[in-house]
Each structure stands twice: as C-alpha cells, then as structure tokens.
Amino acid sequence: MTVSHIENRDVANEDLSTGALDGLLTRESLESERSHFVIEESAISPSPGCRPLTFVNGLALVLGLQIGSGIFFAPSQVSNHVPCPGAAVLVWFLAGLLVWTGAASFIELGVAIPNNGGIQEYLRFCYGDYAAFLFSWVWVAISKPGAMALISMIFAQNLFTIGTLNGEVSVWVLKSAAFTGLWVVALINCLGAITGARVANVFLVWKLFAITSIAIIGVITAFQGTHSVPELSTLEWFGQDPDPQRRTLSAWGTAGELVTAIYGALFCYGGWEAIGFVAGEMAEPTRNLPRVIGTAMCVSIVGFVLMNMALFVVLPFELVREESAVAVEFGLKVFGSIGALVYSLIVSTSALGSLNANVFATARLCVAASKSHYFPSFIGNSHCPSRDSDSSVTGKVLKHLPSPAVSIIAEFARRTEVLRWEKQVPIYAILMNTLIASFYILIGTSNSLITFIGISEYIFFLLAVLGLFRLRQSRPYSDSAYKTRTANLVVFCIFSGLLVIRGVITDPLQGVVIVVLALIGLALFRQKNTGL
C-alpha cells in the first residue's frame, strides 16, 4: 500500500498509517467474495465501537497526507522542464486535475473492496496474489526508500541554503547532510521513539503557514506593482524559454520534458491514494467521501497554484530554475536574511518530521509483508516464536556467512533483543529501508528520484483503476453504492498510461530497473509458492 505518500508522501497522521498497515497483506482467499459480493455502502461501515470519521476529520486526514515537504522543492524541478512561468502554473493545475480523477476512482475501489490494505488489496482482488506481491515488492524497493531519500535531500538543501546564500555548496556536503538526517531519524526510530500525531500536526500547520504566506505575499506584491518588485515589469507568463538550446527541442523532446515536469507536480500531490483507508472509517461514505476529496483537491490545487504564481511574481524565472530551496529564496527576497532563516527552519524541520513518519510507516509495511511471507521472516522479527530462541535461530540463519560477519550480526541481534521483543521495534526493517534510501541518496539526484518514484507508482495506480472496469462488469452494484463517473476512469487511465510510457522512454534506465525488479519479484514469488 501507499502510506502517505506516505507521498508524502508525508504521513502527517501516524495513527492513520498505523491502523491502515496493521491489516496489510493478509492472505485469506477472496474467491468467494469475487463471485458473491454485492457492492453496497454498508460494506464499508466503520468498525463496531469505533467513532466514525466526520467530514472535517476526513478532510484533515487527506490534507495531512497530501501536503508534503516536496512542495518547497518541486517548483524548481517543474520549472526546469517547461519554457515559461505560465506553463509551470499550467502543469500544477493539470496535475491536480489528474490526481482528482484518480482519487475519485480510488473512492469507488475503497467502497467496492472493503478489505484493509489499500492498493495492494485492490490489485490482489482484481488480478491475484502476484500483482499484490509485486506491488509490495516495488513499493519497498523503490517508492518508499526513494521518497525517504528525496525528503532527506529536501532537508539538506533547505538547511544549508541559509548559510550559503552567496555561494555554492558542494553536492557531497548536501549528500552528507541528507545521510546524517536520514540515519539520525532512523536511529531514533530504532530506539522506539516516534513522532506523535500532535507533533505531526504541528508540522502540517507549519507547511500550511509557509504555503499560505507565500501565496498571500505574492498577491500583495502583484497589486503593489513594479515599484515593489522591479522584476515584475519583465515577467512574461508565456514568453520564450530563456535558454536558447531548449527552444530547438522537437515536439517529441518537448513532450518528454513536460512529462518530467508533471511527475514533479504529482509527487507533491501524493497521498491521495490513501483515500481508501479513510473510506473504511467514514460516516455516510457515499455522501461524505466525494465531499472530502473534492474539498481537499480544491484546497491543494488552489494552494499549490497560488504559491507557484507568487514565486514567479517575486523571483525571476531563472532563479526558480536554479535554486531548489525556493521558499528560502522567497523569504530572502521579501524579508531579508531573517525571512530566509524562518523559511529555512520551517521547511527543514517539516522535512525531518515527514522523514520520521515515512521511516516508521515504511518499516511497518515491511513487517506486514514479512508476516505474510512476502519477505524474509527476520525482517518482521517473526523468524522464531520467542525471545528465548532468538539467538539459536539467528545462528542457524547465519551459518553460511563468514565468521566475522556472523559474530557482528549475532552481537547486534543480542543487543537489540529488548527493543525487538519487548518494545516491538522493527529494527531490521528500519535498517533495511534506511540502507536502500542511503543508496538512492548516494547515486541519485532529486530530479531523477522524482521520475523514478513517479513511474513506479503510476504503473500500479493505472493497474488499480483498470481493475475497476473489470470490477464493474463482474459484480452488481447496489443503488446506494458510490460510483464515480466513467469519464474519471477513462481520463486517469489514458493520461497515466501516457505518463508511464513517455517517462520510460525519457529515462529508459529507470524503466529497465523497474522491469528487472519485477522479474526478480516474479522469481521469488514462484519459488515461494512452489516451495523450491
């Protein structure tokens, strides 16, 4: 499943993430459900004894999942792949509409398939176990560690911008800071400390404050005119690309650049796919779910569009392209060094909060997958029945490794027994995810990671929505069941398919990596099911 986006992908409310992940990757058969299930509203009634989510509760959860730290980085990434400010604003608007059609489709999936587990359950229900296994495999190998790496980079870029306003900072200094932030958060999680929902809500308020303040200041600046910001007199919303080399791109090349730009905007809208978990706890879901997603999408689209327009009103287009820490540059331009410091602290600390939530939730995803035998049992600390047999079972698992490695790992396992068995901390899962994310920080760039994450995610989003067509044909709907417009499904499938295909053509190496991982996953899946 996606935990926020997870995004973002930020998991702004960890209570939602925890509850959603507890039932993830269950193994019970769905064959009888496929043939005898009538889709109706009562199928997703909140659990007995649980207080159902109201419209306001659901709206807060969806916005918390959707508004992530990426919004303070992506404007630069989007601007680098479009010719002018007007085109960048249009990308943000169109990406929001695409996400809206997907979210509307996922509401219907959540109503039709009430099993806890989100996208993974949708895929398993529509296509079988391999699709569900492949989803969890790619999510753990690419999407979630990639998001952790990207958020770590956002933290580093905004933290260091304030100290290097008049000079360049080495890319390896930024990577070192990203490594440090990632591992500090991971080690804190290994000790059993997690950010509570109240603290996560504080980070959400900070992000909303930053977005709103930038948008309001941009509007005020536009009304004040050129005497306030001289650059406003030369702003051309739909002028030629300032880079002469980009003006010679073919239509095919321009399409590739546009797709890359859209992936940057889609990353910031991430978290919408978790609407399936809200569906299971929503009061009057048929009535409230469309209102929740409609209101949330309006708020996020308007907020993101106005923020980007404000950036272009205050900052030169070339500067937005060059500087990834656009909020810090905005603060510097409007308020001086104090403003830069304030925005730097807001964005960098918010990124750490988002990173903490992603580290925690992704580890829970790995534990659930491990308990369902999708991943090795030791990842979920289910390789032995109790703490008493931990050391002996660990020794048997490690017997084929070199002696020095056995000694180090065995000692680590011994020292972490209390955390793993008494505090139920998924240490092995946290370390595995952190190592993968560290690898992405080492070899990747922010732009390449956004495209990599986008392609891997939208393949499964597309498959899930395509499954809805099959679902409608194979099972009856009651009159009270929620059913989105068919146009939403068609629009989402067409444009998601085009994004995936053009994204793979633009970055073929990333497509090859995804295919290779899928093949490895297929081999492991067959081995698991044949017992070889």
Coordinates of C-alpha atoms in Angstrom, one line a residue:
M1 CA 0.0 0.0 0.0
T2 CA 1.0 3.6 -0.1
V3 CA 1.2 5.0 3.4
S4 CA 1.4 8.5 2.6
H5 CA 3.0 9.4 0.3
I6 CA 3.1 8.1 2.6
E7 CA 3.8 10.7 -0.7
N8 CA 4.1 12.4 1.3
R9 CA 4.1 11.0 0.8
D10 CA 4.4 12.6 4.2
V11 CA 2.5 10.6 6.7
A12 CA 1.0 13.6 8.5
N13 CA -1.1 11.5 10.8
E14 CA 0.7 8.3 12.0
D15 CA -2.4 7.0 13.8
L16 CA -4.0 6.6 10.3
S17 CA -0.8 5.0 9.0
T18 CA -0.6 2.5 11.8
G19 CA -4.2 1.4 11.7
A20 CA -4.0 1.1 7.9
L21 CA -0.9 -1.0 8.0
D22 CA -1.9 -3.4 10.8
G23 CA -4.1 -5.4 8.5
L24 CA -1.9 -5.1 5.4
L25 CA -1.0 -8.1 3.2
T26 CA -3.5 -10.5 4.6
R27 CA -3.6 -13.9 3.0
E28 CA -7.2 -15.1 3.2
S29 CA -8.8 -16.2 0.0
L30 CA -11.1 -13.8 -1.8
E31 CA -12.5 -16.2 -4.4
S32 CA -15.9 -16.4 -2.7
E33 CA -16.0 -12.6 -2.4
R34 CA -15.3 -12.2 -6.1
S35 CA -18.3 -14.3 -7.0
H36 CA -20.9 -13.5 -4.3
F37 CA -20.2 -9.9 -3.3
V38 CA -22.6 -7.1 -4.0
I39 CA -21.1 -3.6 -3.7
E40 CA -23.1 -1.5 -1.3
E41 CA -22.5 1.3 1.2
S42 CA -22.9 -1.0 4.3
A43 CA -19.7 -2.9 3.2
I44 CA -17.5 -0.1 4.4
S45 CA -19.3 0.9 7.6
P46 CA -16.9 1.8 10.4
S47 CA -15.9 -1.0 12.8
P48 CA -18.2 -1.5 15.8
G49 CA -17.1 0.6 18.7
C50 CA -15.1 2.9 16.6
R51 CA -16.1 6.5 16.3
P52 CA -16.7 7.2 12.5
L53 CA -14.8 10.0 10.8
T54 CA -16.8 13.1 10.1
F55 CA -16.4 15.2 7.1
V56 CA -14.0 17.6 8.9
N57 CA -12.0 14.6 10.3
G58 CA -11.7 13.1 6.9
L59 CA -10.7 16.4 5.2
A60 CA -8.0 17.0 7.8
L61 CA -6.5 13.5 7.3
V62 CA -6.5 13.7 3.5
L63 CA -4.9 17.2 3.5
G64 CA -2.4 16.0 6.1
L65 CA -1.4 13.1 3.9
Q66 CA -1.3 15.2 0.7
I67 CA 0.5 18.3 1.6
G68 CA 4.2 17.3 2.0
S69 CA 7.6 19.0 2.1
G70 CA 8.0 18.4 -1.7
I71 CA 6.0 21.5 -2.5
F72 CA 9.1 23.5 -1.4
F73 CA 11.4 21.7 -3.8
A74 CA 9.3 20.7 -6.8
P75 CA 8.7 24.3 -8.2
S76 CA 12.4 24.3 -9.2
Q77 CA 12.1 20.8 -10.8
V78 CA 9.0 21.7 -12.7
S79 CA 10.3 25.0 -13.9
N80 CA 13.5 23.3 -15.3
H81 CA 11.4 21.3 -17.7
V82 CA 8.9 24.0 -19.0
P83 CA 9.7 27.1 -21.1
C84 CA 7.9 29.8 -19.1
P85 CA 6.2 30.6 -15.8
G86 CA 2.7 30.2 -17.3
A87 CA 3.5 26.7 -18.5
A88 CA 4.7 25.8 -15.0
V89 CA 1.5 27.0 -13.4
L90 CA -0.5 25.1 -16.0
V91 CA 1.4 21.9 -15.1
W92 CA 0.5 22.3 -11.5
F93 CA -3.2 22.8 -12.4
L94 CA -3.4 19.8 -14.8
A95 CA -1.5 17.5 -12.4
G96 CA -4.1 18.4 -9.8
L97 CA -7.0 17.5 -12.1
L98 CA -5.3 14.2 -13.0
V99 CA -4.9 13.4 -9.3
W100 CA -8.6 14.3 -8.7
T101 CA -9.8 11.8 -11.3
G102 CA -7.6 9.1 -9.7
A103 CA -8.8 9.9 -6.2
A104 CA -12.4 9.7 -7.3
S105 CA -11.7 6.3 -8.8
F106 CA -10.0 5.1 -5.6
I107 CA -13.0 6.1 -3.6
E108 CA -15.0 3.6 -5.6
L109 CA -12.3 1.0 -5.1
G110 CA -12.3 1.6 -1.4
V111 CA -16.1 1.2 -1.3
A112 CA -16.1 -1.9 -3.5
I113 CA -13.2 -3.7 -1.8
P114 CA -13.5 -3.0 1.9
N115 CA -10.6 -5.2 2.8
N116 CA -7.9 -3.3 4.7
G117 CA -4.7 -2.8 2.7
G118 CA -5.4 -0.2 0.1
I119 CA -3.8 -0.6 -3.4
Q120 CA -2.4 -4.0 -2.6
E121 CA -5.8 -5.4 -1.7
Y122 CA -7.3 -3.8 -4.8
L123 CA -4.7 -5.4 -7.0
R124 CA -5.0 -8.8 -5.3
F125 CA -8.8 -8.7 -5.6
C126 CA -8.7 -7.8 -9.3
Y127 CA -5.6 -9.6 -10.6
G128 CA -4.5 -12.2 -8.0
D129 CA -1.6 -12.7 -5.5
Y130 CA 1.3 -12.0 -7.8
A131 CA 0.1 -8.4 -8.6
A132 CA -0.3 -7.7 -4.8
F133 CA 3.2 -9.2 -4.1
L134 CA 4.7 -7.2 -7.0
F135 CA 3.2 -4.0 -5.6
S136 CA 4.7 -4.6 -2.1
W137 CA 8.0 -5.6 -3.6
V138 CA 8.3 -2.5 -5.8
W139 CA 7.0 -0.2 -3.0
V140 CA 9.6 -1.4 -0.6
A141 CA 12.5 -1.5 -3.1
I142 CA 11.7 1.8 -5.0
S143 CA 8.8 4.0 -3.9
K144 CA 9.2 4.3 -0.2
P145 CA 13.0 4.3 0.1
G146 CA 13.1 6.7 -2.8
A147 CA 10.7 9.0 -1.0
M148 CA 12.8 8.8 2.1
A149 CA 15.9 9.7 0.1
L150 CA 14.2 12.6 -1.6
I151 CA 12.8 14.1 1.7
S152 CA 16.3 13.8 3.2
M153 CA 17.7 15.8 0.3
I154 CA 15.0 18.4 0.7
F155 CA 16.0 18.7 4.4
A156 CA 19.7 19.2 3.5
Q157 CA 19.1 21.7 0.7
N158 CA 16.9 23.9 2.8
L159 CA 19.1 23.6 5.9
F160 CA 22.3 24.6 4.0
T161 CA 20.8 27.3 1.8
I162 CA 20.6 29.8 4.7
G163 CA 24.4 29.5 5.3
T164 CA 25.4 29.7 1.6
L165 CA 23.2 32.5 0.2
N166 CA 26.2 34.0 -1.6
G167 CA 28.0 30.9 -2.7
E168 CA 27.6 27.3 -4.0
V169 CA 27.5 24.4 -1.6
S170 CA 29.2 21.1 -2.6
V171 CA 26.8 18.3 -3.7
W172 CA 28.7 16.0 -1.4
V173 CA 28.1 18.3 1.5
L174 CA 24.4 18.1 0.8
K175 CA 24.5 14.4 0.4
S176 CA 26.4 14.1 3.7
A177 CA 23.7 16.2 5.4
A178 CA 21.0 14.1 3.9
F179 CA 22.7 10.9 5.1
T180 CA 23.0 12.4 8.6
G181 CA 19.4 13.4 8.8
L182 CA 18.2 10.1 7.5
W183 CA 20.3 8.0 9.9
V184 CA 19.6 10.2 12.9
V185 CA 15.8 9.7 12.3
A186 CA 16.3 6.0 11.6
L187 CA 18.3 5.5 14.9
I188 CA 15.7 7.4 16.9
N189 CA 13.0 5.1 15.4
C190 CA 15.2 2.1 16.3
L191 CA 15.2 3.2 19.9
G192 CA 11.4 3.1 19.8
A193 CA 10.7 6.9 19.7
I194 CA 8.2 8.0 17.1
T195 CA 6.7 11.4 16.3
G196 CA 3.2 11.6 17.8
A197 CA 0.2 12.7 15.9
R198 CA 0.2 16.1 17.7
V199 CA 3.7 16.8 16.6
A200 CA 3.0 15.7 13.1
N201 CA 0.0 18.1 13.1
V202 CA 2.3 20.9 14.1
F203 CA 4.5 20.2 11.1
L204 CA 1.4 20.3 8.9
V205 CA 0.4 23.7 10.3
W206 CA 4.0 24.9 9.6
K207 CA 3.7 23.8 6.0
L208 CA 0.3 25.3 5.6
F209 CA 1.6 28.6 7.0
A210 CA 4.5 28.6 4.6
I211 CA 2.3 27.9 1.6
T212 CA -0.3 30.4 2.6
S213 CA 2.1 33.2 3.5
I214 CA 3.9 32.9 0.2
A215 CA 0.6 32.9 -1.7
I216 CA -0.7 36.0 0.2
I217 CA 2.6 37.9 -0.2
G218 CA 2.7 37.1 -3.9
V219 CA -0.9 38.5 -4.3
I220 CA 0.0 41.7 -2.4
T221 CA 3.2 42.1 -4.4
A222 CA 1.3 41.8 -7.7
F223 CA -1.1 44.5 -6.6
Q224 CA 1.7 46.8 -5.5
G225 CA 3.2 46.6 -8.9
T226 CA 6.7 47.1 -10.3
H227 CA 7.8 49.8 -7.7
S228 CA 7.8 47.0 -5.1
V229 CA 9.4 44.3 -7.2
P230 CA 11.2 45.6 -10.4
E231 CA 11.4 42.1 -11.9
L232 CA 7.6 42.2 -12.2
S233 CA 7.9 44.6 -15.2
T234 CA 9.8 41.9 -17.2
L235 CA 7.7 38.9 -16.2
E236 CA 6.3 37.2 -19.2
W237 CA 3.9 34.4 -18.3
F238 CA 4.0 32.7 -21.7
G239 CA 7.2 34.0 -23.2
Q240 CA 10.0 32.1 -24.9
D241 CA 12.3 29.8 -23.0
P242 CA 15.3 31.9 -21.7
D243 CA 17.6 29.0 -22.6
P244 CA 18.3 29.1 -26.4
Q245 CA 19.1 25.4 -26.5
R246 CA 15.7 24.5 -25.2
R247 CA 14.0 26.5 -28.0
T248 CA 15.3 24.0 -30.6
L249 CA 13.7 20.9 -28.9
S250 CA 11.4 18.8 -31.2
A251 CA 7.8 18.2 -30.3
W252 CA 8.8 14.7 -29.0
G253 CA 11.5 16.2 -26.9
T254 CA 9.2 18.8 -25.5
A255 CA 6.7 16.1 -24.6
G256 CA 9.4 14.3 -22.6
E257 CA 10.3 17.5 -20.7
L258 CA 6.6 18.1 -20.0
V259 CA 6.2 14.5 -18.6
T260 CA 9.2 15.1 -16.3
A261 CA 7.7 18.3 -15.1
I262 CA 4.3 16.7 -14.4
Y263 CA 6.0 14.0 -12.3
G264 CA 7.4 16.7 -10.1
A265 CA 4.0 18.2 -9.5
L266 CA 2.4 14.7 -9.0
F267 CA 5.0 14.0 -6.3
C268 CA 3.6 17.0 -4.3
Y269 CA 0.0 15.8 -4.7
G270 CA 1.0 12.4 -3.4
G271 CA -1.0 10.9 -0.6
W272 CA -4.4 11.0 -2.4
E273 CA -4.2 7.2 -3.0
A274 CA -4.7 6.7 0.8
I275 CA -8.3 7.7 0.5
G276 CA -9.1 4.0 0.6
F277 CA -8.2 3.9 4.3
V278 CA -10.4 6.9 5.0
A279 CA -13.3 5.2 3.3
G280 CA -13.3 2.4 5.8
E281 CA -13.9 4.7 8.8
M282 CA -16.0 7.4 7.2
A283 CA -19.5 8.2 8.4
E284 CA -22.0 8.2 5.5
P285 CA -19.3 7.4 3.0
T286 CA -21.4 7.7 -0.2
R287 CA -22.2 11.3 0.8
N288 CA -19.0 12.4 2.6
L289 CA -16.2 10.8 0.6
P290 CA -16.8 12.8 -2.6
R291 CA -17.1 15.9 -0.5
V292 CA -13.9 15.2 1.3
I293 CA -11.9 14.5 -1.8
G294 CA -13.4 17.4 -3.7
T295 CA -12.7 19.9 -0.9
A296 CA -9.2 18.5 -0.4
M297 CA -8.4 18.7 -4.0
C298 CA -9.7 22.3 -4.3
V299 CA -7.6 23.4 -1.4
S300 CA -4.4 21.7 -2.6
I301 CA -4.8 22.8 -6.2
V302 CA -5.6 26.4 -5.4
G303 CA -2.8 26.5 -2.7
F304 CA -0.2 25.0 -5.0
V305 CA -1.1 27.1 -8.0
L306 CA -1.2 30.4 -6.0
M307 CA 2.1 29.6 -4.3
N308 CA 3.8 29.0 -7.6
M309 CA 2.3 32.1 -9.1
A310 CA 3.6 34.0 -6.1
L311 CA 7.1 32.6 -6.5
F312 CA 7.2 33.8 -10.2
V313 CA 5.9 37.2 -9.2
V314 CA 8.6 37.8 -6.6
L315 CA 11.5 35.7 -8.0
P316 CA 13.0 35.7 -11.6
F317 CA 12.1 32.5 -13.5
E318 CA 15.8 31.7 -14.0
L319 CA 16.3 31.8 -10.2
V320 CA 13.4 29.5 -9.5
R321 CA 15.1 27.1 -12.0
E322 CA 18.5 27.3 -10.4
E323 CA 17.6 27.2 -6.7
S324 CA 15.8 24.2 -5.3
A325 CA 15.2 25.9 -1.9
V326 CA 12.6 28.3 -3.4
A327 CA 10.9 29.1 -0.1
V328 CA 14.2 30.3 1.4
E329 CA 15.0 32.4 -1.7
F330 CA 11.4 33.9 -1.4
G331 CA 12.0 34.7 2.2
L332 CA 15.3 36.3 1.5
K333 CA 13.8 38.5 -1.3
V334 CA 10.9 39.7 0.7
F335 CA 12.1 39.9 4.3
G336 CA 15.9 39.6 4.0
S337 CA 18.1 37.2 5.9
I338 CA 15.5 36.9 8.8
G339 CA 12.9 35.7 6.3
A340 CA 15.3 33.3 4.7
L341 CA 16.2 31.8 8.2
V342 CA 12.5 31.4 9.1
Y343 CA 11.5 29.6 5.9
S344 CA 14.7 27.5 6.1
L345 CA 13.8 26.3 9.6
I346 CA 10.2 25.7 8.7
V347 CA 10.9 23.6 5.6
S348 CA 13.9 21.7 7.0
T349 CA 12.2 20.7 10.3
S350 CA 9.0 19.8 8.4
A351 CA 11.1 17.6 6.2
L352 CA 12.5 15.9 9.2
G353 CA 9.0 15.3 10.6
S354 CA 7.9 13.9 7.2
L355 CA 11.0 11.7 7.1
N356 CA 10.3 10.3 10.6
A357 CA 6.8 9.4 9.6
N358 CA 8.0 7.7 6.4
V359 CA 10.7 5.7 8.2
F360 CA 8.2 4.5 10.8
A361 CA 5.4 3.7 8.3
T362 CA 7.6 2.0 5.7
A363 CA 9.0 -0.3 8.4
R364 CA 5.5 -1.3 9.4
L365 CA 4.8 -2.1 5.7
C366 CA 7.9 -4.4 5.6
V367 CA 6.8 -6.1 8.9
A368 CA 3.3 -6.8 7.5
A369 CA 4.8 -8.1 4.2
S370 CA 7.2 -10.3 6.2
K371 CA 4.4 -11.8 8.3
S372 CA 2.5 -12.7 5.1
H373 CA 5.7 -14.5 3.9
Y374 CA 6.2 -12.0 1.1
F375 CA 9.6 -11.0 2.6
P376 CA 12.1 -13.0 4.8
S377 CA 10.7 -13.6 8.2
F378 CA 13.5 -11.9 10.1
I379 CA 12.6 -8.6 8.6
G380 CA 9.4 -8.7 10.7
N381 CA 11.1 -10.3 13.6
S382 CA 8.9 -13.4 13.1
H383 CA 11.8 -15.8 12.4
C384 CA 11.3 -17.5 15.8
P385 CA 8.5 -18.0 18.2
S386 CA 10.0 -16.2 21.2
R387 CA 13.0 -14.2 22.6
D388 CA 14.4 -17.3 24.2
S389 CA 15.0 -19.0 20.8
D390 CA 16.2 -15.8 19.1
S391 CA 19.9 -16.4 19.4
S392 CA 19.8 -20.1 18.3
V393 CA 17.6 -19.4 15.3
T394 CA 19.7 -16.4 14.3
G395 CA 22.8 -18.6 14.4
K396 CA 21.2 -21.2 12.1
V397 CA 20.2 -18.5 9.6
L398 CA 23.8 -17.0 9.6
K399 CA 25.7 -20.3 9.5
H400 CA 26.7 -19.9 5.8
L401 CA 28.2 -16.4 6.3
P402 CA 31.9 -15.8 7.1
S403 CA 32.7 -16.0 10.8
P404 CA 33.5 -12.2 11.3
A405 CA 30.1 -11.3 9.8
V406 CA 28.3 -13.9 12.0
S407 CA 29.9 -12.5 15.1
I408 CA 29.0 -8.9 14.3
I409 CA 25.4 -9.7 13.4
A410 CA 24.9 -12.1 16.3
E411 CA 26.1 -9.4 18.7
F412 CA 23.9 -6.8 17.2
A413 CA 20.9 -9.2 17.5
R414 CA 21.8 -9.9 21.1
R415 CA 22.0 -6.2 22.0
T416 CA 18.7 -5.4 20.3
E417 CA 16.6 -8.2 21.8
V418 CA 14.9 -6.0 24.3
L419 CA 13.9 -3.5 21.6
R420 CA 12.7 -6.1 19.2
W421 CA 10.8 -8.4 21.6
E422 CA 9.6 -6.2 24.4
K423 CA 9.1 -2.9 22.6
Q424 CA 8.2 -4.5 19.3
V425 CA 10.5 -2.1 17.4
P426 CA 11.0 -3.3 13.7
I427 CA 14.7 -2.7 13.8
Y428 CA 15.7 -4.9 10.9
A429 CA 13.0 -3.4 8.7
I430 CA 14.1 0.2 9.6
L431 CA 17.7 -0.6 8.9
M432 CA 16.9 -2.3 5.6
N433 CA 14.8 0.7 4.4
T434 CA 17.4 3.1 5.5
L435 CA 20.2 1.3 3.7
I436 CA 18.2 1.3 0.5
A437 CA 17.4 5.0 0.9
S438 CA 21.1 5.7 1.5
F439 CA 22.0 4.0 -1.7
Y440 CA 19.5 6.3 -3.6
I441 CA 21.0 9.4 -1.9
L442 CA 24.4 8.2 -3.0
I443 CA 23.7 7.6 -6.7
G444 CA 20.6 9.7 -7.3
T445 CA 19.6 13.3 -7.8
S446 CA 16.4 14.9 -6.7
N447 CA 15.1 15.1 -10.3
S448 CA 15.9 11.5 -11.2
L449 CA 14.3 10.2 -8.0
I450 CA 11.1 12.1 -8.6
T451 CA 10.8 10.5 -12.1
F452 CA 11.8 7.1 -10.7
I453 CA 9.2 7.2 -7.9
G454 CA 6.5 8.6 -10.3
I455 CA 6.9 5.8 -12.9
S456 CA 6.9 3.0 -10.3
E457 CA 3.8 4.4 -8.5
Y458 CA 1.7 5.3 -11.5
I459 CA 2.2 1.8 -13.0
F460 CA 0.2 0.4 -10.1
F461 CA -2.2 3.3 -9.9
L462 CA -3.1 2.6 -13.5
L463 CA -3.5 -1.1 -12.9
A464 CA -5.7 -0.5 -9.9
V465 CA -8.1 1.9 -11.9
L466 CA -8.1 -0.5 -14.9
G467 CA -9.2 -3.2 -12.4
L468 CA -12.3 -1.1 -11.6
F469 CA -13.5 -1.6 -15.2
R470 CA -13.3 -5.4 -14.6
L471 CA -15.0 -5.0 -11.2
R472 CA -18.0 -3.1 -12.7
Q473 CA -18.5 -5.8 -15.3
S474 CA -18.2 -8.8 -12.9
R475 CA -20.2 -7.7 -9.9
P476 CA -23.5 -5.9 -9.4
Y477 CA -23.7 -2.5 -7.6
S478 CA -26.5 -1.7 -5.2
D479 CA -28.4 1.6 -5.7
S480 CA -26.7 3.1 -2.7
A481 CA -23.1 2.3 -3.6
Y482 CA -20.7 5.1 -4.6
K483 CA -19.9 5.0 -8.3
T484 CA -17.7 7.7 -9.9
R485 CA -18.2 9.0 -13.4
T486 CA -16.8 6.7 -16.1
A487 CA -15.0 9.8 -17.6
N488 CA -12.8 10.0 -14.5
L489 CA -11.6 6.4 -15.0
V490 CA -11.0 7.0 -18.7
V491 CA -9.1 10.3 -18.3
F492 CA -7.0 8.8 -15.5
C493 CA -6.1 5.7 -17.4
I494 CA -5.3 7.5 -20.6
F495 CA -3.0 10.1 -19.1
S496 CA -1.4 7.8 -16.5
G497 CA -0.6 5.4 -19.3
L498 CA 0.9 8.2 -21.4
L499 CA 3.0 9.4 -18.4
V500 CA 4.4 6.0 -17.7
I501 CA 5.2 5.2 -21.4
R502 CA 6.8 8.6 -22.1
G503 CA 8.6 8.6 -18.7
V504 CA 10.2 5.2 -19.5
I505 CA 11.2 6.5 -23.0
T506 CA 12.7 9.6 -21.5
D507 CA 14.6 7.6 -18.8
P508 CA 15.0 4.1 -20.2
L509 CA 17.4 3.1 -17.5
Q510 CA 14.8 3.6 -14.8
G511 CA 12.3 1.5 -16.8
V512 CA 14.9 -1.3 -17.1
V513 CA 15.5 -1.2 -13.3
I514 CA 11.7 -1.5 -12.6
V515 CA 11.4 -4.4 -15.1
V516 CA 14.4 -6.2 -13.6
L517 CA 13.0 -5.8 -10.1
A518 CA 9.6 -7.1 -11.3
L519 CA 11.3 -10.2 -12.8
I520 CA 13.3 -10.8 -9.6
G521 CA 10.0 -10.5 -7.7
L522 CA 8.3 -13.0 -10.1
A523 CA 11.1 -15.5 -9.5
L524 CA 10.9 -15.1 -5.7
F525 CA 7.1 -15.4 -5.9
R526 CA 7.2 -18.6 -7.9
Q527 CA 9.9 -20.0 -5.6
K528 CA 7.8 -19.2 -2.5
N529 CA 4.7 -20.8 -4.0
T530 CA 6.4 -23.9 -5.3
G531 CA 8.4 -24.4 -2.2
L532 CA 11.7 -24.7 -4.1

